mmCIF file of C-alpha atoms and ligand atoms in Angstrom:
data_model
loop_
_atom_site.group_PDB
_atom_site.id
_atom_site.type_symbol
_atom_site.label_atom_id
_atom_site.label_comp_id
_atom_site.label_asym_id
_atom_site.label_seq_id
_atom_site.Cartn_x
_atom_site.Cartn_y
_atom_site.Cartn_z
ATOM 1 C CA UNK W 3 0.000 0.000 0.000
ATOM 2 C CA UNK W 4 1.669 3.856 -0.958
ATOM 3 C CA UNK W 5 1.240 5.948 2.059
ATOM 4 C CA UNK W 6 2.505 8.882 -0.210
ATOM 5 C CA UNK W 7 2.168 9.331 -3.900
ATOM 6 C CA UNK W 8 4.169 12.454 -5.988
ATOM 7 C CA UNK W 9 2.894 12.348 -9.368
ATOM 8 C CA UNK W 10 4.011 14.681 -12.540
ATOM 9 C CA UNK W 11 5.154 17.657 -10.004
ATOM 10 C CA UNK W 12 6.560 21.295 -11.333
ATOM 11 C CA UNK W 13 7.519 23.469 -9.478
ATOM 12 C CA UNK W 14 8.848 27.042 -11.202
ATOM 13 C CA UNK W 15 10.328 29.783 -9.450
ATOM 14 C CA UNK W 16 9.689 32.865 -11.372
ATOM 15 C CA UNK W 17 12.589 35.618 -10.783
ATOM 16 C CA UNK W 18 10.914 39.107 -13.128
ATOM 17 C CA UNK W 19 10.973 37.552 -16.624
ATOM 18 C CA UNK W 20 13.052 34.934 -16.015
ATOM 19 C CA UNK W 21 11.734 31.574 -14.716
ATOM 20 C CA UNK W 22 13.836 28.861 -13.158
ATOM 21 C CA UNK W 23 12.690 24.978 -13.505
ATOM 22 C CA UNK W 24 13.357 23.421 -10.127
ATOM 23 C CA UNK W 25 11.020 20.634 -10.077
ATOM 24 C CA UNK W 26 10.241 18.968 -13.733
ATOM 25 C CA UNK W 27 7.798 16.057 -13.504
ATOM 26 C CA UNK W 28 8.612 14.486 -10.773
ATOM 27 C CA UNK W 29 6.712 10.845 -9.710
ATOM 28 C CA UNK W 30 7.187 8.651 -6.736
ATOM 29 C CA UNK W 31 5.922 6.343 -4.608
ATOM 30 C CA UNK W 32 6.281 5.698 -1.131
ATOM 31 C CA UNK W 33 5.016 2.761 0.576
ATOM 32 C CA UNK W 34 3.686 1.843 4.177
ATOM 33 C CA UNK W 35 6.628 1.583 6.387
ATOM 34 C CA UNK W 36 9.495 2.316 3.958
ATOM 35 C CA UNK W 37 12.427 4.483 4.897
ATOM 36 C CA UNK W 38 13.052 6.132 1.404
ATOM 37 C CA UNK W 39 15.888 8.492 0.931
ATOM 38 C CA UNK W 40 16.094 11.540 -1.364
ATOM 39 C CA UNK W 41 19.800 12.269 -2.414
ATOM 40 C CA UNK W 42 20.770 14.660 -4.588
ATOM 41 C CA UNK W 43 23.782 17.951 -4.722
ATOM 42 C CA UNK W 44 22.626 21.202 -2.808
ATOM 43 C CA UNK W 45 20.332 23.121 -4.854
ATOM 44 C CA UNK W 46 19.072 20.246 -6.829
ATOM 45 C CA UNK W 47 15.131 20.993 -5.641
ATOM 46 C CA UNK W 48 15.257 18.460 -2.433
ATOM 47 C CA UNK W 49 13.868 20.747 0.413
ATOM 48 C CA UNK W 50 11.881 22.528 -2.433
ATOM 49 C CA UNK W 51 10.000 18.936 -3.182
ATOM 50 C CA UNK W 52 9.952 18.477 1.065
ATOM 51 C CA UNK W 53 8.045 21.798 1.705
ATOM 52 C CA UNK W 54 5.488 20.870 -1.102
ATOM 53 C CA UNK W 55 5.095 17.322 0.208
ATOM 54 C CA UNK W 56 4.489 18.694 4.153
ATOM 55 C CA UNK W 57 2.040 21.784 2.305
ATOM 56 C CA UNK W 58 4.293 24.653 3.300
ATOM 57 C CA UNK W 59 4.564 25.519 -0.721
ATOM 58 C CA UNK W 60 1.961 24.805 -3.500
ATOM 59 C CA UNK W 61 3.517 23.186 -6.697
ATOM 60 C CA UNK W 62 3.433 24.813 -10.010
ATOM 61 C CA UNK W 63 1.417 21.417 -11.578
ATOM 62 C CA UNK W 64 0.849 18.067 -10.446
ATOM 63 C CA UNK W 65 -0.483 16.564 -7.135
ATOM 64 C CA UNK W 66 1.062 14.789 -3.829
ATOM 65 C CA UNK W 67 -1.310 12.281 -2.422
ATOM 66 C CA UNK W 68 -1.071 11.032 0.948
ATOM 67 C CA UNK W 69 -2.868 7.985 1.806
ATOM 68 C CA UNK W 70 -6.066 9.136 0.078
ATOM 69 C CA UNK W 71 -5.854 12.627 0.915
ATOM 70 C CA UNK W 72 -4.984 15.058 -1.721
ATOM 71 C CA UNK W 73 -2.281 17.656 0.122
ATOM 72 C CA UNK W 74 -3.271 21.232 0.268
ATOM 73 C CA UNK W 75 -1.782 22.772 2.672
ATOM 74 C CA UNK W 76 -0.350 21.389 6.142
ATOM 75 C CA UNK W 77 -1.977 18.479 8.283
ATOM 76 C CA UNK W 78 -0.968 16.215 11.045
ATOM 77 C CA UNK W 79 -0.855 13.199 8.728
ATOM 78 C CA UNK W 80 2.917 14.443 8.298
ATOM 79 C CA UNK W 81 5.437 15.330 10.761
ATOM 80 C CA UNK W 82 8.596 17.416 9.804
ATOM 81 C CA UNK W 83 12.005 17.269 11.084
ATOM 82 C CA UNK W 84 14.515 20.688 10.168
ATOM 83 C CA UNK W 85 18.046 20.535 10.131
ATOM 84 C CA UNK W 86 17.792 22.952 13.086
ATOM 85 C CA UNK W 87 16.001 21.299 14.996
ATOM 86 C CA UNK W 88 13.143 24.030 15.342
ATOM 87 C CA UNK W 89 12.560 23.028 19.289
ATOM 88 C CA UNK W 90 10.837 25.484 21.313
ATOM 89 C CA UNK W 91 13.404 27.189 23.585
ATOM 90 C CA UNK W 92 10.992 28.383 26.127
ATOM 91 C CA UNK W 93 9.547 24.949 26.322
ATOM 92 C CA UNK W 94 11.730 22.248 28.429
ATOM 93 C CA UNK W 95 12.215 18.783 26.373
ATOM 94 C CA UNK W 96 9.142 17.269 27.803
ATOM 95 C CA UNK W 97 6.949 20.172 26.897
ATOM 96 C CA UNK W 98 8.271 20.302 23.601
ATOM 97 C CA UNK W 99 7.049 16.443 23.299
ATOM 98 C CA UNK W 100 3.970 17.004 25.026
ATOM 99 C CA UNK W 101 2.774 20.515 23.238
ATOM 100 C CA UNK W 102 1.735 18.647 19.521
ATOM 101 C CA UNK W 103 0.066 16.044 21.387
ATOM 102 C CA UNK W 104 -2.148 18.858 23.363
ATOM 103 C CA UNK W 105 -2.715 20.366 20.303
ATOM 104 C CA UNK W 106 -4.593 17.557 18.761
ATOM 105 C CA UNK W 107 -6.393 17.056 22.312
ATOM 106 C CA UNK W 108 -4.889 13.554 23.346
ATOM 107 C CA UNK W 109 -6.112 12.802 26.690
ATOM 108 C CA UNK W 110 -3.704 13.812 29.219
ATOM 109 C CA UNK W 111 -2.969 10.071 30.766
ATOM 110 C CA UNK W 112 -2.466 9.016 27.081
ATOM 111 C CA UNK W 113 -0.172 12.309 26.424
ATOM 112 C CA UNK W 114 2.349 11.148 29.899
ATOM 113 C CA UNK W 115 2.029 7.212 28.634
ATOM 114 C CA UNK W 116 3.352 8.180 25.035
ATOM 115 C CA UNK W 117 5.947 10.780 26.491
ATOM 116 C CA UNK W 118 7.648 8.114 28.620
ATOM 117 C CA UNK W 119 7.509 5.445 25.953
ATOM 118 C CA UNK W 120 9.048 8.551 23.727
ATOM 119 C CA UNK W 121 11.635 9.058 26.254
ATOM 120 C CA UNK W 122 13.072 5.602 26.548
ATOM 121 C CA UNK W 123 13.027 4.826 22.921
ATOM 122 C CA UNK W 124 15.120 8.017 22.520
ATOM 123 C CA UNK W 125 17.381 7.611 25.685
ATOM 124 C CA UNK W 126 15.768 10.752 27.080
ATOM 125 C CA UNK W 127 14.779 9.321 30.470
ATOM 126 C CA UNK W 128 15.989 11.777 33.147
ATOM 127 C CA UNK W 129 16.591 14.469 30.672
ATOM 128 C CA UNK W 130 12.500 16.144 30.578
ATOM 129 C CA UNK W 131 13.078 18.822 32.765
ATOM 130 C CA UNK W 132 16.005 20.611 30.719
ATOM 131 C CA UNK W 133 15.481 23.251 28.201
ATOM 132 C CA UNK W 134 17.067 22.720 25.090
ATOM 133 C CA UNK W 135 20.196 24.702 25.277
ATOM 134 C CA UNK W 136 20.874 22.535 28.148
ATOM 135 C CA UNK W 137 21.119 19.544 25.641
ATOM 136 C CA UNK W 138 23.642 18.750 23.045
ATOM 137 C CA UNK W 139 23.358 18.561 19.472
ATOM 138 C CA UNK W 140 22.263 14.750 19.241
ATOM 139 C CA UNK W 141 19.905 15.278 22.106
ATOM 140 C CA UNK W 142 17.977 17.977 20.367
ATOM 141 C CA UNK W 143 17.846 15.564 17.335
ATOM 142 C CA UNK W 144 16.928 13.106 18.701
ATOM 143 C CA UNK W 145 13.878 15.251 20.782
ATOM 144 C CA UNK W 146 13.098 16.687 17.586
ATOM 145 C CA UNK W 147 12.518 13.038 16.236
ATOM 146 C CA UNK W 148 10.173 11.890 18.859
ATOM 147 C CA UNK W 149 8.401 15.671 18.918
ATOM 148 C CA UNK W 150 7.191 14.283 15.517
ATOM 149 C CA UNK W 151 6.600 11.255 16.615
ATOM 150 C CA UNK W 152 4.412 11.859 19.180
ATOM 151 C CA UNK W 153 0.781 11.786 17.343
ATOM 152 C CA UNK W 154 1.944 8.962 15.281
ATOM 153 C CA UNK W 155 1.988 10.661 11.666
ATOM 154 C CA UNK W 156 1.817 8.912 8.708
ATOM 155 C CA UNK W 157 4.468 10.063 7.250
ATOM 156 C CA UNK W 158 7.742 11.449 8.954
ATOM 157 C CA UNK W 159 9.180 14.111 6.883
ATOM 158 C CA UNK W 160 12.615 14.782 7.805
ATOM 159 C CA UNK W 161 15.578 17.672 5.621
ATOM 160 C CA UNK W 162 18.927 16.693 6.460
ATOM 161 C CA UNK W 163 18.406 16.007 9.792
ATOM 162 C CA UNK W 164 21.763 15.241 11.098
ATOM 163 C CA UNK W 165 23.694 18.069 9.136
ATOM 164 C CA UNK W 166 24.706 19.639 12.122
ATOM 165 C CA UNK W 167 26.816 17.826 13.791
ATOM 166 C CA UNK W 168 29.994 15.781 12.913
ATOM 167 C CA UNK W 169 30.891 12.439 11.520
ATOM 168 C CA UNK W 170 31.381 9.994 14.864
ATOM 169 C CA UNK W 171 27.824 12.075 16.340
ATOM 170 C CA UNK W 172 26.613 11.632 13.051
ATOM 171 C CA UNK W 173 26.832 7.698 12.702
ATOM 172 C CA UNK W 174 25.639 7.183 16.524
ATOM 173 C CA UNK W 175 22.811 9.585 15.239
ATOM 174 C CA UNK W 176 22.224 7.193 12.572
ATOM 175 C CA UNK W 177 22.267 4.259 14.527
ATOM 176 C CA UNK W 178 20.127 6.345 17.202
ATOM 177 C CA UNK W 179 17.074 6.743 14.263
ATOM 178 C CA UNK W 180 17.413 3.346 12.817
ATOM 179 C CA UNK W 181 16.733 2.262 16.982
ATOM 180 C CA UNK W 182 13.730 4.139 17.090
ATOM 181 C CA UNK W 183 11.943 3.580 13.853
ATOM 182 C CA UNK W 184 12.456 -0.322 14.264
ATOM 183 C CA UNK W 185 10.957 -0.134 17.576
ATOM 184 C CA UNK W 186 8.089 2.593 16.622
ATOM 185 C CA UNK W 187 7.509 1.895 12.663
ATOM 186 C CA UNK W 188 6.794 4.479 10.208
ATOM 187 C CA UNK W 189 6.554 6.091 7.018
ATOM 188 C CA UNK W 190 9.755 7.841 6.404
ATOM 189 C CA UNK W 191 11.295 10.256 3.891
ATOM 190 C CA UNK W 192 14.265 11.967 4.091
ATOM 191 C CA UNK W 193 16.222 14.595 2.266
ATOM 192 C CA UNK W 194 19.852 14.130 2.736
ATOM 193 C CA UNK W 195 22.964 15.081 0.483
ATOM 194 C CA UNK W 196 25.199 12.274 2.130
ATOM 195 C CA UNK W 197 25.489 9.185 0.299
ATOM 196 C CA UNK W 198 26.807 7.022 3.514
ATOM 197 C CA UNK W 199 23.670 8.075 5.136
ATOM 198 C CA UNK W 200 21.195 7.548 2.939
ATOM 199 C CA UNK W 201 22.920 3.716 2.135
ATOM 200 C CA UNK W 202 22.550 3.000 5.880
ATOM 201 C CA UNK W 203 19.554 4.193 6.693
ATOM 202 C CA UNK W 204 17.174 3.199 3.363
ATOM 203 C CA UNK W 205 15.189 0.696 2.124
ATOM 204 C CA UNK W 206 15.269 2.698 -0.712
ATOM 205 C CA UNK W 207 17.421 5.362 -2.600
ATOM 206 C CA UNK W 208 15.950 7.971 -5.054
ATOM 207 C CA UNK W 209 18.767 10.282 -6.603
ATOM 208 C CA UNK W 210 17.821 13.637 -8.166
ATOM 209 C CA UNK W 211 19.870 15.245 -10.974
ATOM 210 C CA UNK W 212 21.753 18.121 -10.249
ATOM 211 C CA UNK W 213 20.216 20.988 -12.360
ATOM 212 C CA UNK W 214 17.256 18.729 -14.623
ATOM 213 C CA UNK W 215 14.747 18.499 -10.981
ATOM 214 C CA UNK W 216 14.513 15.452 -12.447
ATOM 215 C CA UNK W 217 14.864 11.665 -10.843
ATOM 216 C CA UNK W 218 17.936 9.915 -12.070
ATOM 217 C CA UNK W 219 18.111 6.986 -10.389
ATOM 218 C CA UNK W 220 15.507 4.853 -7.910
ATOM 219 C CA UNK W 221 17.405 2.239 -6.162
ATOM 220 C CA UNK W 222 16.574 -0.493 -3.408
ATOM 221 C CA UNK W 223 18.710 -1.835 -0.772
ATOM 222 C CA UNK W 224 17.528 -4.913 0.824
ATOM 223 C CA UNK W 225 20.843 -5.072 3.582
ATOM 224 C CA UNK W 226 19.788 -6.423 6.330
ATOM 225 C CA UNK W 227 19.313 -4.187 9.189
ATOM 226 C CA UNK W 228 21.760 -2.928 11.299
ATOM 227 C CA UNK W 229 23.788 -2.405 8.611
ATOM 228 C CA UNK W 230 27.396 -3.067 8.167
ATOM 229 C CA UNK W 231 29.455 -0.060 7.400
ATOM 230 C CA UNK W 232 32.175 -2.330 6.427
ATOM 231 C CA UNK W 233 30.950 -4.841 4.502
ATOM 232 C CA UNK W 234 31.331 -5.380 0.833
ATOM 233 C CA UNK W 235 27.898 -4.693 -0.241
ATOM 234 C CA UNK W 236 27.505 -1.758 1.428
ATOM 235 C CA UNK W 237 30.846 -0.143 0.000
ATOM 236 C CA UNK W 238 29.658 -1.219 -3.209
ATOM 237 C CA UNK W 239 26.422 0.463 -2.836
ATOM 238 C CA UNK W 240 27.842 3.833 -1.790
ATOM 239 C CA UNK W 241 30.273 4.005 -4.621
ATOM 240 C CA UNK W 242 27.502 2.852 -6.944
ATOM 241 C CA UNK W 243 25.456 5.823 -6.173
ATOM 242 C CA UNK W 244 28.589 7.981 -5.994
ATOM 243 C CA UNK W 245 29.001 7.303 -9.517
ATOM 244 C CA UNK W 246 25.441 8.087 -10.479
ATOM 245 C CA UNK W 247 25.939 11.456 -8.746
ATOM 246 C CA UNK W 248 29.466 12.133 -10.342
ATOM 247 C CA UNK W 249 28.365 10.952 -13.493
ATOM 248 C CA UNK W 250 25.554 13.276 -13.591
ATOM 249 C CA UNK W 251 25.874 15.973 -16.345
ATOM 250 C CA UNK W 252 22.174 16.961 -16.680
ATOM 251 C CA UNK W 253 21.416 14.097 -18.620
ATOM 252 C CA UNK W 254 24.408 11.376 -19.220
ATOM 253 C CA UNK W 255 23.219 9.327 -16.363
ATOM 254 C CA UNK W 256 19.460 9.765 -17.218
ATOM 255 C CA UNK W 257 19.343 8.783 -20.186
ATOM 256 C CA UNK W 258 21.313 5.540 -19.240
ATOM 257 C CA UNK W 259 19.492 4.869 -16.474
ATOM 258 C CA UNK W 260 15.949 6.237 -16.666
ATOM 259 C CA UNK W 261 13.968 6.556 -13.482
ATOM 260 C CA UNK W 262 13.467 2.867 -12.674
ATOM 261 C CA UNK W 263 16.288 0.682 -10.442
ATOM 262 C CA UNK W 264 18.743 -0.269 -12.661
ATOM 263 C CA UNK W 265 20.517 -1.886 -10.068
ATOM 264 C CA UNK W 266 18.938 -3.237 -6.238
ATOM 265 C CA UNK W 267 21.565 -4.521 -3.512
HETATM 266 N N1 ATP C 324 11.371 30.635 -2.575
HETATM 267 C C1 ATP C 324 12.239 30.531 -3.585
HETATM 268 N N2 ATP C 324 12.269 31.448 -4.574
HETATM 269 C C2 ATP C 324 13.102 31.338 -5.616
HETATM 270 N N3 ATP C 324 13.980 30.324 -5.781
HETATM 271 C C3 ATP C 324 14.006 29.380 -4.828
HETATM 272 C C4 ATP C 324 13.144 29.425 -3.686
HETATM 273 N N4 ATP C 324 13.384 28.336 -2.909
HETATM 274 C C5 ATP C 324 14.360 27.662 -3.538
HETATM 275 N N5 ATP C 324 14.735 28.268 -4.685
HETATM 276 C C6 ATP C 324 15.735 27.781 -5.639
HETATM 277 O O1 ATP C 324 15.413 26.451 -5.971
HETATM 278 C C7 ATP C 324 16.599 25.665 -6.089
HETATM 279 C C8 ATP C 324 16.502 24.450 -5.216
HETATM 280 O O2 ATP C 324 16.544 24.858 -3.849
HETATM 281 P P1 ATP C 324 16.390 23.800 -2.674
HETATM 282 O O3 ATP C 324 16.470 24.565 -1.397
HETATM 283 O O4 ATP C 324 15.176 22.972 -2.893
HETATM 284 O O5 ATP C 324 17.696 22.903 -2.881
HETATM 285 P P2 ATP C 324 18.260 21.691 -2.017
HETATM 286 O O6 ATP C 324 18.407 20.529 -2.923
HETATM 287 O O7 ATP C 324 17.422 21.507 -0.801
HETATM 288 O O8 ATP C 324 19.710 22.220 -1.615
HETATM 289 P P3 ATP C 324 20.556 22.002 -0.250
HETATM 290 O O9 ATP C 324 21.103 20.600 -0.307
HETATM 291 O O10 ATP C 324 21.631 23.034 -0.371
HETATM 292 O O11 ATP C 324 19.661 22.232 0.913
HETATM 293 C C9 ATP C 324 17.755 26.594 -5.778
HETATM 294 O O12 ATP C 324 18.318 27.052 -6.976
HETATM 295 C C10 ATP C 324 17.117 27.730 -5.022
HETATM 296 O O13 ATP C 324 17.802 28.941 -5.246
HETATM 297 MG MG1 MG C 325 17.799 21.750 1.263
#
């Protein structure tokens, strides 16, 4: 079953005269439960597709779908994760967890049941009463993660969410997320511009041409889970989609590969 469907999208940013392509018939699927990965070079249209996908932009033509619902605008059937984090500062971590949930009027038993089963699946326990610039980086990721997580979306949208912080923080981060979606499923999908990342995280890997907005390459990886950063397969992975993205001229790679998997690992 597709939880979210991206069919024929445009989007056009118009500068006077001049109008710039950034988005040029883009179509996906995303099905229930997949983690699926959007790579692609900075300014290739990947937080552009993001904000039409959560509703914070309207496309220029075509529709995003998800489950049944045609998207329109904004709506709690999709949670968003920023690079920043976006916590509230005035707000300590538990009443950053709590405040979406009393927005949507959970019962307040329900609200303290889901924050502590939030808490331990994030390693939080102990930490509700700080503000966040008591916390470090990964702590603030990860309390952004389960902030989203709290009314159970169906569909986690997440832009580069561990661009912050550095390489070792980085892969405990990643091992961090991969912890909590296992143990709390859902819909995922991510915008990232590092290849590692999206190979360890994915079930799936859809690449995006530089300067076309166009999908280059839609790959699968079936690695079992937790992945090995050493093993074979997954180096072979990461330099196969390192040559798709090195390779990519505007349309050498595309016309090679089309949109479909040429390739799944
Ligand atoms: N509101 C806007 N008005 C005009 N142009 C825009 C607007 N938002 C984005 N763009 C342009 O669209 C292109 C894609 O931007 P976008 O932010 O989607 O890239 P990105 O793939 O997310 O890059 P990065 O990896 O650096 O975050 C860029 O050329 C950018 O200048
Ligand atoms: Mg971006």
């Amino acid at each position: 079953m597709s939880e979210l469907k991206v069919e024929n999208l445009i989007k056009v940013f118009s500068h006077g005269r001049s109008k710039h392509v950034v988005l040029n018939d883009i179509n996906f699927t995303v099905n229930h439960g997949e983690f699926l990965s959007l790579l692609g070079p900075s300014g290739c249209g990947k937080t552009t597709l993001l904000n039409i996908i959560a509703g914070f932009s309207r496309p220029s033509g075509g529709r995003v779908v998800v489950g049944e619902t045609l998207v329109s605008g904004p709506g709690t059937d999709r949670a968003v994760v920023f690079q920043n984090y976006a916590l509230f500062p005035w707000m300590t971590l538990k009443e950053n967890i709590l405040y979406p949930m009393k927005l949507q009027r959970v019962p307040p038993n329900i609200r303290e049941e889901r924050l502590r089963e939030l808490l331990t699946l994030a390693k939080l326990e102990g930490k509700e009463n700080l503000y966040p610039y008591q916390l470090s980086g990964g702590m603030k990721q990860r309390t952004a993660v389960i902030r989203a997580l709290a009314c159970r979306p169906r569909l986690l949208l997440m832009d580069e969410p561990l661009g912050a912080v550095d390489i070792q923080m980085r892969h405990k981060l990643q091992e961090d997320l991969e912890n909590i979606f296992l143990k709390d499923p859902v819909t995922v999908l991510m915008v990232t511009h590092d290849i590692e990342e999206a190979v360890y995280l994915s079930d799936r890997v859809i690449v995006m041409s530089a300067c076309e907005g166009r999908i280059i390459a839609d790959v699968p990886i079936r690695l079992k889970r937790p992945r090995q950063r050493r093993s074979r397969q997954y180096y072979q992975i990461v330099c196969y989609l390192m040559d798709i993205l090195h390779s990519d001229q505007g349309e050498g790679v595309s016309k090679g590969m089309g949109t479909g998997a040429t390739f799944s690992f």
